[in-house]
Short mmCIF file of C-alpha atoms in Angstrom, two decimals:
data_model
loop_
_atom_site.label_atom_id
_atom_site.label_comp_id
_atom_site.label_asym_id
_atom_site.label_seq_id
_atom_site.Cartn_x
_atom_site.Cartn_y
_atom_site.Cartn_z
CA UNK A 134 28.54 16.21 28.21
CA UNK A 135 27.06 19.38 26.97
CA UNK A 136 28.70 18.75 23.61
CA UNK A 137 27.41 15.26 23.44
CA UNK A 138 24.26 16.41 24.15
CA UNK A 139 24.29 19.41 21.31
CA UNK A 140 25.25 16.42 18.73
CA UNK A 141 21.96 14.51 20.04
CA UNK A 142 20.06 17.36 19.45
CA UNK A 143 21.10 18.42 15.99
CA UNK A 144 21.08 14.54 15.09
CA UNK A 145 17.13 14.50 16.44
CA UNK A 146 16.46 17.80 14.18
CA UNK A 147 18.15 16.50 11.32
CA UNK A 148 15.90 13.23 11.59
CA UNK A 149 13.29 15.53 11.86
CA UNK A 150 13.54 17.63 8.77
CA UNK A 151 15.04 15.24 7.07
CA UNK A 152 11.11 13.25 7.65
CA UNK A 153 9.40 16.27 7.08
CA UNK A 154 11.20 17.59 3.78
CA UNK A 155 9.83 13.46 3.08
CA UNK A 156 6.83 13.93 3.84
CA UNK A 157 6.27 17.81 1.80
CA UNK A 158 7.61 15.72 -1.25
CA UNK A 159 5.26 12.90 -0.94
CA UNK A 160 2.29 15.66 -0.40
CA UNK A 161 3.48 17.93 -3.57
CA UNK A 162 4.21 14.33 -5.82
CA UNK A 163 0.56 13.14 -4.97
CA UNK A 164 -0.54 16.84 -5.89
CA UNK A 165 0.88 16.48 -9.59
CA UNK A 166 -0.71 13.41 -10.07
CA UNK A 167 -4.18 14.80 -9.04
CA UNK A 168 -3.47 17.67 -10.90
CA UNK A 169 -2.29 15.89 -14.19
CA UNK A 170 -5.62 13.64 -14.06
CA UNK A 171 -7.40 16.32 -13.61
CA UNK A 172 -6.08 18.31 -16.90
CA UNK A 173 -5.19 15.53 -18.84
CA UNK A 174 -7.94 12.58 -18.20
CA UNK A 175 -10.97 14.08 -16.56
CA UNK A 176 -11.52 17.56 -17.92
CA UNK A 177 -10.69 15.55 -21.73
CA UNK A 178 -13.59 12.76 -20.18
CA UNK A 179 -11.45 9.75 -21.00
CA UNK A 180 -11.23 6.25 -19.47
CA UNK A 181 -8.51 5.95 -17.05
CA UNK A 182 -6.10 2.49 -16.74
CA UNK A 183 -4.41 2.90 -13.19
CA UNK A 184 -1.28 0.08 -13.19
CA UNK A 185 0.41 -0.76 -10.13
CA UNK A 186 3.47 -3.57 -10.20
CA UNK A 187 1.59 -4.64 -13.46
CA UNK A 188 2.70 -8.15 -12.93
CA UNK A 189 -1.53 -9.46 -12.73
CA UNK A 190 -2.27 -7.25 -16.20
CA UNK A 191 -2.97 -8.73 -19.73
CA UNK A 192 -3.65 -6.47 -22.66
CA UNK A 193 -6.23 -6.84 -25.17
CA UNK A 194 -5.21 -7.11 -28.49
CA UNK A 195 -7.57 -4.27 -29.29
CA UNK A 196 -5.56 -2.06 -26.63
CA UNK A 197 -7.30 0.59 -24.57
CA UNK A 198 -8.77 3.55 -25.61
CA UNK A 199 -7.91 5.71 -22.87
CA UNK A 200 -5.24 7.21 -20.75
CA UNK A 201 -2.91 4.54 -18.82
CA UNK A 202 -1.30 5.82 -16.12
CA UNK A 203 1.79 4.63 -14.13
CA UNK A 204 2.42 6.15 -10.42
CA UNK A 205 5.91 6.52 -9.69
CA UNK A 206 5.86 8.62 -6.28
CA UNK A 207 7.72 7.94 -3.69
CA UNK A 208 8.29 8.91 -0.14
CA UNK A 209 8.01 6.58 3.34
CA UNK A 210 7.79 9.77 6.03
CA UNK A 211 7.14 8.86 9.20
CA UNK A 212 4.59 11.65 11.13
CA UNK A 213 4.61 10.76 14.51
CA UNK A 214 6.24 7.73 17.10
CA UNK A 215 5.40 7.34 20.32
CA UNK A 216 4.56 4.36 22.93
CA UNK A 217 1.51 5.23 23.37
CA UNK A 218 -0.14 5.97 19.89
CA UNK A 219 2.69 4.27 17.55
CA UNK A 220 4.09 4.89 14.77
CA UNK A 221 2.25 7.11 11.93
CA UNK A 222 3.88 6.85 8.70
CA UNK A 223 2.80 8.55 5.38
CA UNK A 224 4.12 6.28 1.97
CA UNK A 225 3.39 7.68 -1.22
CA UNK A 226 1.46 5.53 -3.73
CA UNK A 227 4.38 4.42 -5.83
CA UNK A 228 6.40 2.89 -3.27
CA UNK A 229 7.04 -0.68 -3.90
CA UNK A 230 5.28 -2.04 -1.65
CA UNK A 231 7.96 -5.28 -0.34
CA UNK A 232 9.84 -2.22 0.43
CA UNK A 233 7.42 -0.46 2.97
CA UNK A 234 7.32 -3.88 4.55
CA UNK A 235 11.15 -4.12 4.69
CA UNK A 236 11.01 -1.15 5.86
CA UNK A 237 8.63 -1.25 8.62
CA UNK A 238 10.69 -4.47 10.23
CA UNK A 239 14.09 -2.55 9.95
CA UNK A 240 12.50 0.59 11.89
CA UNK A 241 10.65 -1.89 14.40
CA UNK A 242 7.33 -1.10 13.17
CA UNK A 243 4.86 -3.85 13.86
CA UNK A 244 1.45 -5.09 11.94
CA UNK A 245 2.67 -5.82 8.13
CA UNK A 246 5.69 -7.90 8.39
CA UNK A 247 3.53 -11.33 7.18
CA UNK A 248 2.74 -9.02 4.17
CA UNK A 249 6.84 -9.46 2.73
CA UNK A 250 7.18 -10.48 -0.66
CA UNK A 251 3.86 -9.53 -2.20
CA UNK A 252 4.61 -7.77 -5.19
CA UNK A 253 2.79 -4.17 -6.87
CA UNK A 254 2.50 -0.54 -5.38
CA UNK A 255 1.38 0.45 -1.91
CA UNK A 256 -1.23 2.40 -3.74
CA UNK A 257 -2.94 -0.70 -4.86
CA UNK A 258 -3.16 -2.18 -1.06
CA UNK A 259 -6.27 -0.44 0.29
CA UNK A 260 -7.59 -1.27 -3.03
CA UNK A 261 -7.64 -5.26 -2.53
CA UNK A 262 -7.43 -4.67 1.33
CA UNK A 263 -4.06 -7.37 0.81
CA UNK A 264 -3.48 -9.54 3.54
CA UNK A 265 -1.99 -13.01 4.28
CA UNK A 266 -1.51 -14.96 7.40
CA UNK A 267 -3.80 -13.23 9.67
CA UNK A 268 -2.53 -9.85 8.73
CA UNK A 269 -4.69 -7.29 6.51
CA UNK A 270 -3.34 -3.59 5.82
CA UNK A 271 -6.89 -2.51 6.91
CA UNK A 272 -5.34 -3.67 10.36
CA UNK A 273 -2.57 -0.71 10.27
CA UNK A 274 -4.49 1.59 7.94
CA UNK A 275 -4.99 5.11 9.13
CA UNK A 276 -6.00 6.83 6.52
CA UNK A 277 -5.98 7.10 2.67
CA UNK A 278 -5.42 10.12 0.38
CA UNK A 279 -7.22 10.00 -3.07
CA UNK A 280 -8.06 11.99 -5.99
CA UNK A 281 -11.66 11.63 -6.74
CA UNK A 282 -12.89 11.97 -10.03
CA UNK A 283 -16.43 12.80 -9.27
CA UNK A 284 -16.28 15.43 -6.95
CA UNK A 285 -12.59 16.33 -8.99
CA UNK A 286 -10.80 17.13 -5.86
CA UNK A 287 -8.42 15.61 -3.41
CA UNK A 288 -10.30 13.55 -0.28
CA UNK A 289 -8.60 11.52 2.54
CA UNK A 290 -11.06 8.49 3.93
CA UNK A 291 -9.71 7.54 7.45
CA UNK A 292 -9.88 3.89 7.97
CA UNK A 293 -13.42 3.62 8.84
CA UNK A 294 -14.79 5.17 5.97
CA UNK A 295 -12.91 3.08 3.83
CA UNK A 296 -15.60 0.19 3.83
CA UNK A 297 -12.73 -2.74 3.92
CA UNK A 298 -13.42 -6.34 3.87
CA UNK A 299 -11.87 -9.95 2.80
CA UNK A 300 -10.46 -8.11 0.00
CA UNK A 301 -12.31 -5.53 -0.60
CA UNK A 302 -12.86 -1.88 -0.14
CA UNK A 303 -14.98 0.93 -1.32
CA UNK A 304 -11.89 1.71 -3.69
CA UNK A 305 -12.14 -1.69 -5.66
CA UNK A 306 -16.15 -1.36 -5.34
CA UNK A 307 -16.31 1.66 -7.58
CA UNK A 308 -12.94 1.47 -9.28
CA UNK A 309 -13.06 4.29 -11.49
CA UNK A 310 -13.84 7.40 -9.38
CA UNK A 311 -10.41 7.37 -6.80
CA UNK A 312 -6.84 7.08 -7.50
CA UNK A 313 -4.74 6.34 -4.33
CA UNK A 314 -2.33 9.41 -3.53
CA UNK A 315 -0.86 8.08 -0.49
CA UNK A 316 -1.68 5.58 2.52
CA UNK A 317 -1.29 6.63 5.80
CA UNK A 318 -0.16 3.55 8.41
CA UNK A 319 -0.52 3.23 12.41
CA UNK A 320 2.09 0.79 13.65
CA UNK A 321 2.51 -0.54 16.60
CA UNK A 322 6.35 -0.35 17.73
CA UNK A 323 7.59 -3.37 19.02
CA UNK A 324 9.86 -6.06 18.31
CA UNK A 325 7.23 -9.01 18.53
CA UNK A 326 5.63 -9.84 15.20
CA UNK A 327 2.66 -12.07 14.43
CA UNK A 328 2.45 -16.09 14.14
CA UNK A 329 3.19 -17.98 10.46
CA UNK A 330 1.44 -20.79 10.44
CA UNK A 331 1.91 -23.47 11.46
CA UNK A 332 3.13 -21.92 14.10
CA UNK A 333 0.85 -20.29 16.51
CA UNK A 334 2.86 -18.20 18.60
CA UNK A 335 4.64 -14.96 17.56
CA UNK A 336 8.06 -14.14 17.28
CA UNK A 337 10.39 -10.91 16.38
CA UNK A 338 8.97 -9.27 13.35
CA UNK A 339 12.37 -9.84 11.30
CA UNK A 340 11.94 -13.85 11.73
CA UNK A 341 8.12 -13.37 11.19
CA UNK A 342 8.91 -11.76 7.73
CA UNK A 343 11.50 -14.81 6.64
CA UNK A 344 8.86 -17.40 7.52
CA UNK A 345 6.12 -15.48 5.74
CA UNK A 346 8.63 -15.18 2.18
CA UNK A 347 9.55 -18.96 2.72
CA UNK A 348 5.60 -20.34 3.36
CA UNK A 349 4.88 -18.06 0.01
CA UNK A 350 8.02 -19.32 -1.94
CA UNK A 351 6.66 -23.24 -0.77
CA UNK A 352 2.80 -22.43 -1.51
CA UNK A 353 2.59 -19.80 -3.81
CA UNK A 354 4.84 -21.17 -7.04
CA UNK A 355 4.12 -17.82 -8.91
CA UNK A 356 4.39 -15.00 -6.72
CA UNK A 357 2.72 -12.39 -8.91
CA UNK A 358 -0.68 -14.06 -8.52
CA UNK A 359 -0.60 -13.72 -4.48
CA UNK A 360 -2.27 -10.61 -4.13
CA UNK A 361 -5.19 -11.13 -6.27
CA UNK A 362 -6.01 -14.67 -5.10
CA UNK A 363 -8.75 -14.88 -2.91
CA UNK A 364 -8.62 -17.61 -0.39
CA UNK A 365 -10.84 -18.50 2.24
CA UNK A 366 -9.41 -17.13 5.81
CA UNK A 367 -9.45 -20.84 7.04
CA UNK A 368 -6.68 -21.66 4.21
CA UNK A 369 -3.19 -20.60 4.71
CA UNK A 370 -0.85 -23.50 4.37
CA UNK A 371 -0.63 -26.35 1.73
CA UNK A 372 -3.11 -24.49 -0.85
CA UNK A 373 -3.01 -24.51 -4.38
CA UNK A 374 -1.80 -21.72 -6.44
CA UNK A 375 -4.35 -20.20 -8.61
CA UNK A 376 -3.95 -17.06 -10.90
CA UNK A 377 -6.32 -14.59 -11.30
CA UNK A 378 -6.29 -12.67 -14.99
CA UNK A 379 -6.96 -8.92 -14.78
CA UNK A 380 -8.88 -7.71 -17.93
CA UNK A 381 -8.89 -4.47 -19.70
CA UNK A 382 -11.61 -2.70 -21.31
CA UNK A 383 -12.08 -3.20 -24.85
#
């Protein structure tokens, strides 16, 4: 028993530092991207192109004058579980986002698994505050880590400062001042996800996030244009899909 026991305990450190050597690496990669803004876009006062997933973007022929940068962090760390407060889990800017979701429903983490499928960065979610079918990540955001351009210095906005809305955030309201470091979640733990329509009632978050990829694949013909389509909240099922072009400067 006392051997058994010993093995649990090592097994519960090693999960430990294992999270924690995670999260460090997620902290130090969002560092390096502050600091290579910071030397090679803002003290040289150029415009700044963030891209995400990239799959929204068209170029102008005339290109843009300016730096264009691509975050490739990564790191999914969770900070903290328990019953009481949930899970806290750090994900660094680059992670794809499909893959947070995935993710969350393998660890039993509740509050994003309607959100499978959408395509682009976790980065870019406070941004466009994405949601679909009732879910929003402003529902599960704790907190987000930028590097703001202004003040040229790393600040974290906890949800309520964040200004989110149907879409919207104070990230997308002034667009060129923060870049996302890393988004902070709160899950709930649980097994019990929320309703697809047209179902109203909930069901385990795995089965919530195949009915939320097969409305999207039936409604949604191209998936790259589901994150920045704004529908009314009333609109879920049997809507038309509309594309939204993302233009550069210049």
């Amino acid at each position: 028993a006392g051997g058994a026991g010993s093995r649990l305990g090592l097994g519960a450190l090693h999960r430990q530092l294992r999270d924690e050597l995670r999260r460090t690496a997620a902290e130090r990669h969002g560092e390096g991207v502050a600091a290579l803004l910071q030397r090679e876009v803002d003290d040289a006062d150029e415009p700044l192109l963030v891209l995400s997933g990239g799959s929204n973007l068209i170029v102008s022929d005339d290109g843009f004058e300016g730096t264009v940068v691509h975050v490739a962090t990564s790191g999914i760390a969770p900070e903290s579980a328990d019953d009481c407060g949930g899970a806290v889990v750090r994900v660094a800017a680059g992670e794809m986002w499909d893959a947070v979701v995935a993710r969350a429903v393998a660890e039993g983490w509740a509050g994003v698994e309607g959100l499978s499928g959408i395509p682009g960065l976790t980065g870019a979610t406070p941004i466009q505050n994405v949601g679909a079918y009732g879910q929003e990540v402003a529902q599960t955001i704790a907190s987000v880590r930028v590097w703001d351009r202004t003040l040229r210095g790393v600040r974290t906005f906890a949800n309520a400062d964040c200004g989110f809305g149907y879409r919207h955030s104070r990230f997308k309201a002034d667009p060129q001042r923060h870049v996302v470091l890393s988004v902070a979640f709160q899950f709930r733990q649980g097994d019990l996800g929320a309703p697809v329509p047209p179902s109203s009632a909930g069901s385990e978050i795995s089965t919530t996030s195949q009915c939320s990829l097969g409305v999207r694949e039936r409604t949604v013909p191209v998936p790259s244009t589901w994150p920045c389509t704004m529908w009314p909240p009333s609109r879920v099922a049997g809507v038309t899909a509309r594309s939204r072009l993302t233009r550069t400067p210049g």
